Short mmCIF file of N, CA and C in Angstrom, two decimals:
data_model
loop_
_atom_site.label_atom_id
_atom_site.label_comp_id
_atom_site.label_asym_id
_atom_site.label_seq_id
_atom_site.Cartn_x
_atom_site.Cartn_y
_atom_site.Cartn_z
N UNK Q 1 8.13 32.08 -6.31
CA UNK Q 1 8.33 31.42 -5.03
C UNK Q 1 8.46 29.92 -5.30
N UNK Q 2 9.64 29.49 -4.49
CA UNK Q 2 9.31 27.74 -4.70
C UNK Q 2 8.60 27.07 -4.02
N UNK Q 3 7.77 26.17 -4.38
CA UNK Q 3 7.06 24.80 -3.63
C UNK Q 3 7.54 23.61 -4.21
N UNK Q 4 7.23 22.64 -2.95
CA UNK Q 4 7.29 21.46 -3.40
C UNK Q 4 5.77 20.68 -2.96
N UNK Q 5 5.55 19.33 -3.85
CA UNK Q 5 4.76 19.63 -4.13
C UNK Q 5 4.68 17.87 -3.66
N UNK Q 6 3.67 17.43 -2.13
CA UNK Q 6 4.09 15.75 -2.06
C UNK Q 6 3.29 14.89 -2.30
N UNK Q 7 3.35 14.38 -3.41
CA UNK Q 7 1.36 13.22 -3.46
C UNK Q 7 1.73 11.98 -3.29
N UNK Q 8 1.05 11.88 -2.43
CA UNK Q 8 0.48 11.04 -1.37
C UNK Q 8 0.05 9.39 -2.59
N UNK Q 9 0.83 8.09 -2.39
CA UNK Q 9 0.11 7.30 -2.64
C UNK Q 9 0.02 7.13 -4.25
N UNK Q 10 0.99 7.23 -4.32
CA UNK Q 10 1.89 7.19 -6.28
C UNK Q 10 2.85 5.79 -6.48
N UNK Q 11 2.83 5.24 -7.12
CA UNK Q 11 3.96 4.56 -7.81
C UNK Q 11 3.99 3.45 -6.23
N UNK Q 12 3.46 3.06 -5.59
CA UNK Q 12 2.62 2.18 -4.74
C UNK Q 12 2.62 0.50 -4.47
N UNK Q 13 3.18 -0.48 -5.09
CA UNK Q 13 2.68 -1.68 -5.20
C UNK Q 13 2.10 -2.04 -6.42
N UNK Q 14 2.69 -1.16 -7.57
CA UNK Q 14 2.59 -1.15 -8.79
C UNK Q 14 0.89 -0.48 -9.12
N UNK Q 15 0.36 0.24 -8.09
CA UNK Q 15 -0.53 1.34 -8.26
C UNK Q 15 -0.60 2.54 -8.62
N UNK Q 16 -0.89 3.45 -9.43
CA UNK Q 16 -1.83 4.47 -9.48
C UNK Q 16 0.00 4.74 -10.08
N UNK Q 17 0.33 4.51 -10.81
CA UNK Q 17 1.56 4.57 -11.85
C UNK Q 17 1.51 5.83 -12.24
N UNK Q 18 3.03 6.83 -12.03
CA UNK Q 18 3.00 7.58 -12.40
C UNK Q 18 4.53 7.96 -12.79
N UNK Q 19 5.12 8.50 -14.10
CA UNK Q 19 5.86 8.05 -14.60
C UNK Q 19 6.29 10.12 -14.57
N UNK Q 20 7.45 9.83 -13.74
CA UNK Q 20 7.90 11.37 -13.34
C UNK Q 20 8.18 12.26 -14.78
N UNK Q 21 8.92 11.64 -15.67
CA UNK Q 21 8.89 12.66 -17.01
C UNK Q 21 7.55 13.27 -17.31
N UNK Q 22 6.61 12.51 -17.01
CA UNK Q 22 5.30 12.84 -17.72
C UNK Q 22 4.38 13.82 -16.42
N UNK Q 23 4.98 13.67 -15.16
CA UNK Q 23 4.50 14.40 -14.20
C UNK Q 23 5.30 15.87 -13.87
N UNK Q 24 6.51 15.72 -14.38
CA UNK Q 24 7.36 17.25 -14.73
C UNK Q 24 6.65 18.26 -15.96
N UNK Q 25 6.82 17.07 -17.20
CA UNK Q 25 5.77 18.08 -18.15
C UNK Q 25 4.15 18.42 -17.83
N UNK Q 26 3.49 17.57 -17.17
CA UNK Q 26 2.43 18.01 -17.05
C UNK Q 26 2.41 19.59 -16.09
N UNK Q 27 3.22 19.69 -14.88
CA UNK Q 27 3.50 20.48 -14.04
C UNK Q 27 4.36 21.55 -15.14
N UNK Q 28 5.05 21.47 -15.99
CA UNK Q 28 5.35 22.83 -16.94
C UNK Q 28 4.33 23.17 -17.82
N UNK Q 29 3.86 22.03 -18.14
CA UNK Q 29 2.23 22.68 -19.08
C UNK Q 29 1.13 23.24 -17.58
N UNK Q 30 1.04 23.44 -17.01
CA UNK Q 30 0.35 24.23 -16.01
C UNK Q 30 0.76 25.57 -15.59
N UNK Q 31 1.74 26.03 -16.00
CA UNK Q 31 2.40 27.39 -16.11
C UNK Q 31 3.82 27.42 -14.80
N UNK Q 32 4.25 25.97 -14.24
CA UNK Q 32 4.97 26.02 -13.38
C UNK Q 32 6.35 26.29 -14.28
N UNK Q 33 7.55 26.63 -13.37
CA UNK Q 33 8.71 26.95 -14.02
C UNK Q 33 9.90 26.29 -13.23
N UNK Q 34 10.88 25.89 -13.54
CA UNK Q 34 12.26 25.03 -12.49
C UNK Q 34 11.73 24.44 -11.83
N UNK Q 35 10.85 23.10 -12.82
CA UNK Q 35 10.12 21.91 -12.46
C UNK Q 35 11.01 20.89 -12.25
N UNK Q 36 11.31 20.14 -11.24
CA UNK Q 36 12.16 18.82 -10.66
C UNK Q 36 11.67 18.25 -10.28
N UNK Q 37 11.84 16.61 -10.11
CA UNK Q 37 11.01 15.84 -9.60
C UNK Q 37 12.52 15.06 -8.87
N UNK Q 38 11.87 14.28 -7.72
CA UNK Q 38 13.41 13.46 -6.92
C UNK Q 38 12.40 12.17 -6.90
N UNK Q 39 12.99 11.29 -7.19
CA UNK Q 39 13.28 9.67 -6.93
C UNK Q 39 11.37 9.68 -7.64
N UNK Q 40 10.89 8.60 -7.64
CA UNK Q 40 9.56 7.96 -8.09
C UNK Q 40 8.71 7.56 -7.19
N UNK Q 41 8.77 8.47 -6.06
CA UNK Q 41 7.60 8.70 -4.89
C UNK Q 41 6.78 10.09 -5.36
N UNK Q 42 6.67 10.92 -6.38
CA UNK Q 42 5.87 12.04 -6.29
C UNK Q 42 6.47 13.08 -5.33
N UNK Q 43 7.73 13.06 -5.41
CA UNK Q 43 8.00 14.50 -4.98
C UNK Q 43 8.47 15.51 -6.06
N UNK Q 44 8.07 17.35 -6.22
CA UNK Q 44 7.80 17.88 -7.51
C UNK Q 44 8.21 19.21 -6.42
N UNK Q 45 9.41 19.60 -7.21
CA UNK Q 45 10.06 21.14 -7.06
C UNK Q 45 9.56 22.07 -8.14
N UNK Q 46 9.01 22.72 -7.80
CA UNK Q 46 8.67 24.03 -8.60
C UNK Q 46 8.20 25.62 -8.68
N UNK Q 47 8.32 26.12 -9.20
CA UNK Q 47 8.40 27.75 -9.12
C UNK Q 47 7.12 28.21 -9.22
N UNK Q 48 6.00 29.41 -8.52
CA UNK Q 48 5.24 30.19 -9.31
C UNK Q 48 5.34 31.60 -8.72
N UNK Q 49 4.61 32.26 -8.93
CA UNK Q 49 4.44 33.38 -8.20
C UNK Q 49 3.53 32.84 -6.87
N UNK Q 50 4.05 33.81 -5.74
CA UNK Q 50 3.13 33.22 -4.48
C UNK Q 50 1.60 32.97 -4.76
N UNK Q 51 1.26 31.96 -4.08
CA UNK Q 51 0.03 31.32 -4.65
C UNK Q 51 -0.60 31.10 -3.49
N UNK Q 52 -1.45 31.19 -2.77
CA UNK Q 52 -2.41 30.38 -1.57
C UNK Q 52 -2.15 28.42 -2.06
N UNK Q 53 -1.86 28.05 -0.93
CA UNK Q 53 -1.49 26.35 -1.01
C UNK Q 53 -2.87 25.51 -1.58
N UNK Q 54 -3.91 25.84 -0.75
CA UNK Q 54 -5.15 25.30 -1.44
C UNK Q 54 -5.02 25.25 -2.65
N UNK Q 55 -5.34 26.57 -3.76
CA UNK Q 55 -5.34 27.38 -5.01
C UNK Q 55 -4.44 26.28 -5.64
N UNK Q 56 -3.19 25.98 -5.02
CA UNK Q 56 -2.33 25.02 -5.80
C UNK Q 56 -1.91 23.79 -5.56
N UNK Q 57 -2.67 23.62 -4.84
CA UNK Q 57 -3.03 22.03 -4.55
C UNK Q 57 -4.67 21.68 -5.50
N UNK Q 58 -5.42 22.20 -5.44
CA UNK Q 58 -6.29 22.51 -6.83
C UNK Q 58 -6.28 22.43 -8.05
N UNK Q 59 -5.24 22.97 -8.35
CA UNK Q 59 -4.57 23.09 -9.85
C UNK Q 59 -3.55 21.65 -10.11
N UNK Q 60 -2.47 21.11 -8.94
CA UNK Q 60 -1.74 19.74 -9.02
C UNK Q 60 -2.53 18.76 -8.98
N UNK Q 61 -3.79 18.72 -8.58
CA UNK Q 61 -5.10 17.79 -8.54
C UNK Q 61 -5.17 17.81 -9.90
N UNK Q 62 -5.69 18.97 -9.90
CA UNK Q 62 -6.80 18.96 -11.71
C UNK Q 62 -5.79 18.22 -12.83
N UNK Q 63 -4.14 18.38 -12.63
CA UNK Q 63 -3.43 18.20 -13.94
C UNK Q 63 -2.90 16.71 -13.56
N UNK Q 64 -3.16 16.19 -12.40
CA UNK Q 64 -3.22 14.17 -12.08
C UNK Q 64 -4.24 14.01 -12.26
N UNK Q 65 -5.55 14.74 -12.39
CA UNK Q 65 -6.86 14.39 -13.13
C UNK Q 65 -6.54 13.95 -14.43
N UNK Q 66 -6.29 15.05 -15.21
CA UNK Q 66 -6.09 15.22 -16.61
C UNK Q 66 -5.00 14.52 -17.21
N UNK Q 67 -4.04 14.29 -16.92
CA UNK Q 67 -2.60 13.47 -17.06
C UNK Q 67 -2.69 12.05 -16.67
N UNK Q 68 -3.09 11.74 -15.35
CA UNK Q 68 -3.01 10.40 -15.01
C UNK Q 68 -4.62 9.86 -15.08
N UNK Q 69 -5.14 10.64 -15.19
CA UNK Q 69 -6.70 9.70 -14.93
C UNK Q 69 -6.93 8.94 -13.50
N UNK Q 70 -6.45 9.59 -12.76
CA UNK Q 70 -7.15 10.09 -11.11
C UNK Q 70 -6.10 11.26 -10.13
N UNK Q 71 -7.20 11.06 -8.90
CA UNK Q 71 -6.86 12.17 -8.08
C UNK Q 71 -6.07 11.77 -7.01
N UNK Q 72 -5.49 12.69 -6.27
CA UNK Q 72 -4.69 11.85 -5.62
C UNK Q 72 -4.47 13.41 -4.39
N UNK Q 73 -4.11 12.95 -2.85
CA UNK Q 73 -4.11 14.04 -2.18
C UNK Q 73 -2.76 14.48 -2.20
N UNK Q 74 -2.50 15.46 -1.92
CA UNK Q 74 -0.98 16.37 -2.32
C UNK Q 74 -1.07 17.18 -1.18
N UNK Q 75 0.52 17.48 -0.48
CA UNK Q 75 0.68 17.99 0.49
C UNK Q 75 1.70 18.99 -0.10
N UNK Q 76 1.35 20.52 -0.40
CA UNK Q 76 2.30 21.57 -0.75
C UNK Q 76 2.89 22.22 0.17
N UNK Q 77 4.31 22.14 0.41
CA UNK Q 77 4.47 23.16 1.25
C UNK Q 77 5.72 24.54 0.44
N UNK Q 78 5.91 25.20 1.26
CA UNK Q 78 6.67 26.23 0.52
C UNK Q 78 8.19 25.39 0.76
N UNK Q 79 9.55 25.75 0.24
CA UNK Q 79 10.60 25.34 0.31
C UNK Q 79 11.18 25.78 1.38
N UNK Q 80 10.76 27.19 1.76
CA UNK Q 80 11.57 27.84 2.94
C UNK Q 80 11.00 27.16 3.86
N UNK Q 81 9.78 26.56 3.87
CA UNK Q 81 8.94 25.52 5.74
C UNK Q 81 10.17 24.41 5.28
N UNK Q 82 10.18 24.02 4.20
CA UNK Q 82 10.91 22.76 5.01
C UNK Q 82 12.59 22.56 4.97
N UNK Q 83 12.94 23.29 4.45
CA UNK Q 83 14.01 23.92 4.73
C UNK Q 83 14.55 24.45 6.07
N UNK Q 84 13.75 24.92 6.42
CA UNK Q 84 13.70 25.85 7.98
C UNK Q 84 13.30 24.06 9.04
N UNK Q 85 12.52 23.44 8.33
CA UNK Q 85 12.28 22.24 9.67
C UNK Q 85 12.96 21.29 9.45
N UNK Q 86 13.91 21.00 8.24
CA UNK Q 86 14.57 20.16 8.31
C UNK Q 86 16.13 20.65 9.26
N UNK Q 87 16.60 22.10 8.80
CA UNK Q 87 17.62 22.20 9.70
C UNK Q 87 17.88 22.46 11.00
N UNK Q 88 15.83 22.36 11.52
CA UNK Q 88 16.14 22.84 12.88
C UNK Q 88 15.28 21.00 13.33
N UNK Q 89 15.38 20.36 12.51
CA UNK Q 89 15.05 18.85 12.98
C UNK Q 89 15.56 18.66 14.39
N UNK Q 90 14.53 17.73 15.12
CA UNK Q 90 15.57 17.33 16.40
C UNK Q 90 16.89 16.18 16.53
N UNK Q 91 18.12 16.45 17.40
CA UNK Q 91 19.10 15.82 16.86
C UNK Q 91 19.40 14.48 16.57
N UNK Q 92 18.25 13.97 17.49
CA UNK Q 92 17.88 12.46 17.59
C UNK Q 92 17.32 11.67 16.00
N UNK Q 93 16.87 12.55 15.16
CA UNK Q 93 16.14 12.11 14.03
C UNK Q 93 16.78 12.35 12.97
N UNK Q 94 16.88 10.97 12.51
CA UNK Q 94 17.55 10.59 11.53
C UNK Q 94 18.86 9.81 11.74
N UNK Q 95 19.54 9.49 12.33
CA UNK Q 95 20.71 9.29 13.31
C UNK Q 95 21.03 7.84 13.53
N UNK Q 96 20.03 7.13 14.32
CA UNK Q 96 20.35 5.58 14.76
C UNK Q 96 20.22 5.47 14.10
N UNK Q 97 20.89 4.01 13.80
CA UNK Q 97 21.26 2.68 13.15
C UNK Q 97 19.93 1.83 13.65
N UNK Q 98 19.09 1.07 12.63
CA UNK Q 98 18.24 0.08 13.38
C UNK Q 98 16.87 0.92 13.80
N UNK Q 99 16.62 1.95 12.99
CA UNK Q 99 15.76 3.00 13.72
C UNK Q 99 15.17 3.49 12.23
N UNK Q 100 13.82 3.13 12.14
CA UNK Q 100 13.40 4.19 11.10
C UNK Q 100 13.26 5.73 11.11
N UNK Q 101 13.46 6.35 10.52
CA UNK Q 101 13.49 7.95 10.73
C UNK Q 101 12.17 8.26 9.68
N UNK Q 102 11.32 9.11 10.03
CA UNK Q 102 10.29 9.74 8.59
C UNK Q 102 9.96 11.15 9.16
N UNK Q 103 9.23 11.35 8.41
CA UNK Q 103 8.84 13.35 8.27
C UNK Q 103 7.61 12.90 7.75
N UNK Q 104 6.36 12.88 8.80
CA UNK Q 104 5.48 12.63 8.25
C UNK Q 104 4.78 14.55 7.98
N UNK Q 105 4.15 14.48 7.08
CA UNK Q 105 4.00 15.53 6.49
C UNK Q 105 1.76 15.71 6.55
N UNK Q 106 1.29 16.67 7.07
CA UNK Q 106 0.46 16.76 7.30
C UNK Q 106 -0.57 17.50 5.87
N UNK Q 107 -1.95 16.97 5.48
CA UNK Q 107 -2.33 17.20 4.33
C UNK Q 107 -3.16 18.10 4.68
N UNK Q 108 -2.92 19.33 3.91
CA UNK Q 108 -4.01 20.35 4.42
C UNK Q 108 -5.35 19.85 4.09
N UNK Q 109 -6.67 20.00 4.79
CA UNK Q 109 -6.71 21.62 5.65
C UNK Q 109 -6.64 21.24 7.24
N UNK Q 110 -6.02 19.51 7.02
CA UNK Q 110 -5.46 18.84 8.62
C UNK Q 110 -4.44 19.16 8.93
N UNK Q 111 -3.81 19.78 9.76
CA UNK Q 111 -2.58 19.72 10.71
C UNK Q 111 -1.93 19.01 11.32
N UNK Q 112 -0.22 18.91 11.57
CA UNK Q 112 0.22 17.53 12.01
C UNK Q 112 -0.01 17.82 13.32
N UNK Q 113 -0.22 18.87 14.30
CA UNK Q 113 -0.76 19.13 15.72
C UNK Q 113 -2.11 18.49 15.74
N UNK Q 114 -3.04 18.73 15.06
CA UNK Q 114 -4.83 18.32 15.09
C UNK Q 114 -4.34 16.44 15.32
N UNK Q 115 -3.73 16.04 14.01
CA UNK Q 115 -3.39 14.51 13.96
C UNK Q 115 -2.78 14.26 14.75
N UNK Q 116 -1.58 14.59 15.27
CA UNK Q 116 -0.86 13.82 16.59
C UNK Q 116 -1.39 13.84 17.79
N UNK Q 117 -2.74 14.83 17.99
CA UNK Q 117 -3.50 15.03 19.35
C UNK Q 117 -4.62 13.85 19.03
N UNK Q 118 -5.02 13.55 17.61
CA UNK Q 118 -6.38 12.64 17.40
C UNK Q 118 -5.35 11.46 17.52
N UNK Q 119 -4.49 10.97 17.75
CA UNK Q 119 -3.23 9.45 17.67
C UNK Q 119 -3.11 9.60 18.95
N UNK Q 120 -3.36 10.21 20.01
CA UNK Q 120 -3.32 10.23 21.50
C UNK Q 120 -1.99 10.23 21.90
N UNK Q 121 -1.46 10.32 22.78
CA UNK Q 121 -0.15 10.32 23.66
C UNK Q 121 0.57 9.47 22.82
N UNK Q 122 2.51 10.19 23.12
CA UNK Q 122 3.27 9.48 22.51
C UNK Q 122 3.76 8.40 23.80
N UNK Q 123 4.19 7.63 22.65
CA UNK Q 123 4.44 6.43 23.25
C UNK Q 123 6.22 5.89 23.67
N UNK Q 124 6.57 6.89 24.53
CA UNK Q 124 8.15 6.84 24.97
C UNK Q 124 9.24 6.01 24.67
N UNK Q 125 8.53 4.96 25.29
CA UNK Q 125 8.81 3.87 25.38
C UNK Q 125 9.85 3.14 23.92
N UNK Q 126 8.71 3.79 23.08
CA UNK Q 126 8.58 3.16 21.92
C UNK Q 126 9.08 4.06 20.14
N UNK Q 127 8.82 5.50 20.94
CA UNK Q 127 8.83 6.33 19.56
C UNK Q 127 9.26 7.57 20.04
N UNK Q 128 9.97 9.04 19.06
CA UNK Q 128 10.00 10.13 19.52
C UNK Q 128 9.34 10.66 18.81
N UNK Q 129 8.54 11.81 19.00
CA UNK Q 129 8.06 12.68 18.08
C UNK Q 129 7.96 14.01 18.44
N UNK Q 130 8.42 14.63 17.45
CA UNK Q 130 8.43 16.47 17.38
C UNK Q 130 7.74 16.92 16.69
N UNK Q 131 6.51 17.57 16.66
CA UNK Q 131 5.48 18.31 15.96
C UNK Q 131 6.04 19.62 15.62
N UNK Q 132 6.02 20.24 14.11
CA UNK Q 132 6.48 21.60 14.18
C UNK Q 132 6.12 22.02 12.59
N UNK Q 133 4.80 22.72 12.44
CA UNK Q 133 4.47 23.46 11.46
C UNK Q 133 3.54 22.39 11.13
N UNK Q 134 3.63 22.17 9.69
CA UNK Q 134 2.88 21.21 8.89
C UNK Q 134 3.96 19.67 8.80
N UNK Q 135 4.61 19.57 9.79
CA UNK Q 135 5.42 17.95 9.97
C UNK Q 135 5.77 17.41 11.02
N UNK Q 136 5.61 16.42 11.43
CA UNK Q 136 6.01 15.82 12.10
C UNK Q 136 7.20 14.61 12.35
N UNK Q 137 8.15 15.28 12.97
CA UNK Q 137 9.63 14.51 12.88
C UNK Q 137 9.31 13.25 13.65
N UNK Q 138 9.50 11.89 13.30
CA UNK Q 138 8.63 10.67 14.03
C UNK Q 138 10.63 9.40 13.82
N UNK Q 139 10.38 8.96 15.10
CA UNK Q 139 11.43 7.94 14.84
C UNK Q 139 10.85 7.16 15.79
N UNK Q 140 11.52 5.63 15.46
CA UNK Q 140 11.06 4.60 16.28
C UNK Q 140 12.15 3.23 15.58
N UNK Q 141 12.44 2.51 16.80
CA UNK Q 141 13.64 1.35 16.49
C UNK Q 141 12.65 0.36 15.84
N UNK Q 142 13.02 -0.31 14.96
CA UNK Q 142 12.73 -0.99 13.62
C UNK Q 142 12.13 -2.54 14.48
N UNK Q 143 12.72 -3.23 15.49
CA UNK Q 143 12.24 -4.04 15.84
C UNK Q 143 11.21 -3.80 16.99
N UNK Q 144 10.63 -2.28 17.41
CA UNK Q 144 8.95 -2.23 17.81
C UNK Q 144 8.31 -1.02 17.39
N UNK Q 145 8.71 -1.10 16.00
CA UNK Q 145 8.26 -0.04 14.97
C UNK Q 145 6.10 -0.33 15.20
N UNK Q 146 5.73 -1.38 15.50
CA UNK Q 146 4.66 -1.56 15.25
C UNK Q 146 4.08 -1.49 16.66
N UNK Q 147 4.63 -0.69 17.86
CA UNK Q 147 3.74 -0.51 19.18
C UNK Q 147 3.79 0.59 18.38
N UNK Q 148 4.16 2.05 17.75
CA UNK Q 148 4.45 3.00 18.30
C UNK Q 148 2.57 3.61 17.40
N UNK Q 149 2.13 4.27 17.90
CA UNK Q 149 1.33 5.83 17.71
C UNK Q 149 1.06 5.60 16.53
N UNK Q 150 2.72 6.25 15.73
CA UNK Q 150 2.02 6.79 14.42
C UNK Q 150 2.28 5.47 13.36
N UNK Q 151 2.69 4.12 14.00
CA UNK Q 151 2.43 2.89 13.00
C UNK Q 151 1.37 2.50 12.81
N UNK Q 152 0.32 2.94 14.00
CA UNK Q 152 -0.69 2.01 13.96
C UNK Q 152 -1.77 3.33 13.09
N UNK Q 153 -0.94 4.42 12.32
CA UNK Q 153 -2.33 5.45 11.79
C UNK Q 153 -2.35 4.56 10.39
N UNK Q 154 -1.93 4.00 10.26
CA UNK Q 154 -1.64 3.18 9.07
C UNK Q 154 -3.40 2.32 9.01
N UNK Q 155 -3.94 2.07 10.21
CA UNK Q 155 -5.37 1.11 10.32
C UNK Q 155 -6.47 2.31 10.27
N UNK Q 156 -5.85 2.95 10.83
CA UNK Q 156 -7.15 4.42 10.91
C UNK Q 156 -7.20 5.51 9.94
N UNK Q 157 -8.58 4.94 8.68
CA UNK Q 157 -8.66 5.01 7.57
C UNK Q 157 -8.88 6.63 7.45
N UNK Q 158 -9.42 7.38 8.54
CA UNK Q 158 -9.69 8.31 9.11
C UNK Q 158 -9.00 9.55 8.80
N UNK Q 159 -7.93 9.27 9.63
CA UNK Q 159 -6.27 9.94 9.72
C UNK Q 159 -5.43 9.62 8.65
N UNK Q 160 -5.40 8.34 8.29
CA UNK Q 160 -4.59 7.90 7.27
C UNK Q 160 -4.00 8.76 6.52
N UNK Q 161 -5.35 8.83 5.22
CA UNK Q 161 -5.45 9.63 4.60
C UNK Q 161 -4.97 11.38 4.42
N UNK Q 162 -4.86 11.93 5.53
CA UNK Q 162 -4.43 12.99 5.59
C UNK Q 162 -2.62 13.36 6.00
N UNK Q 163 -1.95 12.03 5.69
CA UNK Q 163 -0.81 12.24 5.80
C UNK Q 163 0.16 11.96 4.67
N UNK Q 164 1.36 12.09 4.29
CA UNK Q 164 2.01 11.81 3.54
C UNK Q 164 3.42 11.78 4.16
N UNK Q 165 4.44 10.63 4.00
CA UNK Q 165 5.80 10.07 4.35
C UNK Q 165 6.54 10.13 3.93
N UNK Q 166 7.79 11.08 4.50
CA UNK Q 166 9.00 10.48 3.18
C UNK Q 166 10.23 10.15 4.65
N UNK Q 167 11.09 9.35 4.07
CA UNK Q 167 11.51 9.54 4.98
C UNK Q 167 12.89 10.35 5.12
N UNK Q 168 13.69 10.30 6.16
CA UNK Q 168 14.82 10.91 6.77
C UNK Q 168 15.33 11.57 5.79
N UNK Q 169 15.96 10.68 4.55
CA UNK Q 169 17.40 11.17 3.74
C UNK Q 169 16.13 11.59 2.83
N UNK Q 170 14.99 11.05 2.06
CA UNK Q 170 14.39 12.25 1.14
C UNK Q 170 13.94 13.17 1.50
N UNK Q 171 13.63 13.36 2.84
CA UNK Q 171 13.30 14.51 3.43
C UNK Q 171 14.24 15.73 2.88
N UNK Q 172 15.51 15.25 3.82
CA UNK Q 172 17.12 15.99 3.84
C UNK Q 172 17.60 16.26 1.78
N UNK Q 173 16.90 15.41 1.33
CA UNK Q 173 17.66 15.40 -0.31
C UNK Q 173 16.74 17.07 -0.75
N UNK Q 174 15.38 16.72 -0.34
CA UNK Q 174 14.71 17.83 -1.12
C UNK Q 174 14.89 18.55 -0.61
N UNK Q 175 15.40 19.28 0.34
CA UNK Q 175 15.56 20.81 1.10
C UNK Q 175 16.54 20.88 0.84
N UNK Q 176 17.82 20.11 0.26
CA UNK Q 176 19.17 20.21 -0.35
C UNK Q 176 18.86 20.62 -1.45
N UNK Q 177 17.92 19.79 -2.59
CA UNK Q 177 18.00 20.69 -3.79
C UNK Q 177 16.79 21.66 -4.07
N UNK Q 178 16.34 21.99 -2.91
CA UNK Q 178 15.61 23.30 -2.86
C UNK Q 178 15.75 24.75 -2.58
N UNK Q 179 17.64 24.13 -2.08
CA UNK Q 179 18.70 25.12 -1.72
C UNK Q 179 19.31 25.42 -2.85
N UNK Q 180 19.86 24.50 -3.95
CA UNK Q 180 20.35 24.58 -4.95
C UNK Q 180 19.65 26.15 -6.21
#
């Protein structure tokens, strides 16, 4: 089965450095197989037999233990979830000009429903958001990117933490070569 595999808070502001050749082999020395990595944010395509997500979010921990010399939170999902939520994305997202687009991605054993209900009401005005599975499709125009909801989870050390970002087009790149 494929997963991909998203950690959270890599390659950063010249933090917590992690150098993708060495995060592909570590992920084939763990028994993974049609290991890929896209761009130098910590995103990691790979094969096992079906696995419980915990179980292997456990195991991608232990080998950024062992490899990088820390831990770091990782959001696994299967290829077919995001595959399936990227092509049924809403049509609005991703689209404007002047508009950030992201896929914020929810870290188990939190949900992007639990988190977008603890961020209170969306803010119309200001942002769209579509909740659906473990992501949340989030857009907002670039010049009041900072009224909206989910800019300000960025202060709430709380929530923070339990999310991970990519945005629009890496979203769209990895469910392209997860199709491949």
């Amino acid at each position: 089965m494929q997963y991909i595999a998203l950690l959270r808070g890599i390659n950063v502001g010249g933090k917590r450095k992690v150098q993708m050749n060495l995060l592909r082999t570590a992920f084939e020395d763990a028994g993974f197989t049609n290991v890929r990595t896209y761009i130098n944010s910590g995103n990691v395509l790979f094969e096992t037999p079906e696995t419980e997500l915990a179980e292997l979010v456990a195991v991608c921990d232990q080998l950024m233990v062992t490899t990088f010399g820390f831990s770091v939170r990782i959001a696994i999902v299967t290829a077919d979830s995001l595959i399936a939520a990227v092509e049924q994305a809403p049509n609005w997202w991703g689209v404007a000009a002047g508009t950030s687009h992201n896929l914020i991605v929810a870290i188990a054993p939190k949900t992007a429903a639990e988190l977008s209900e603890q961020l209170g009401p969306v803010k119309a005005d200001y942002e769209q958001v579509a909740v659906t599975g473990q992501f949340v499709f989030w857009s907002a125009p670039v010049k009041t990117h900072g009224r909206t909801r989910w800019a300000t989870i960025v202060k709430n050390k709380t929530l923070y933490q339990w999310i991970t970002i990519r945005n629009a087009n890496t979203a769209r790149k990895l469910a392209a070569l997860a199709q491949d």
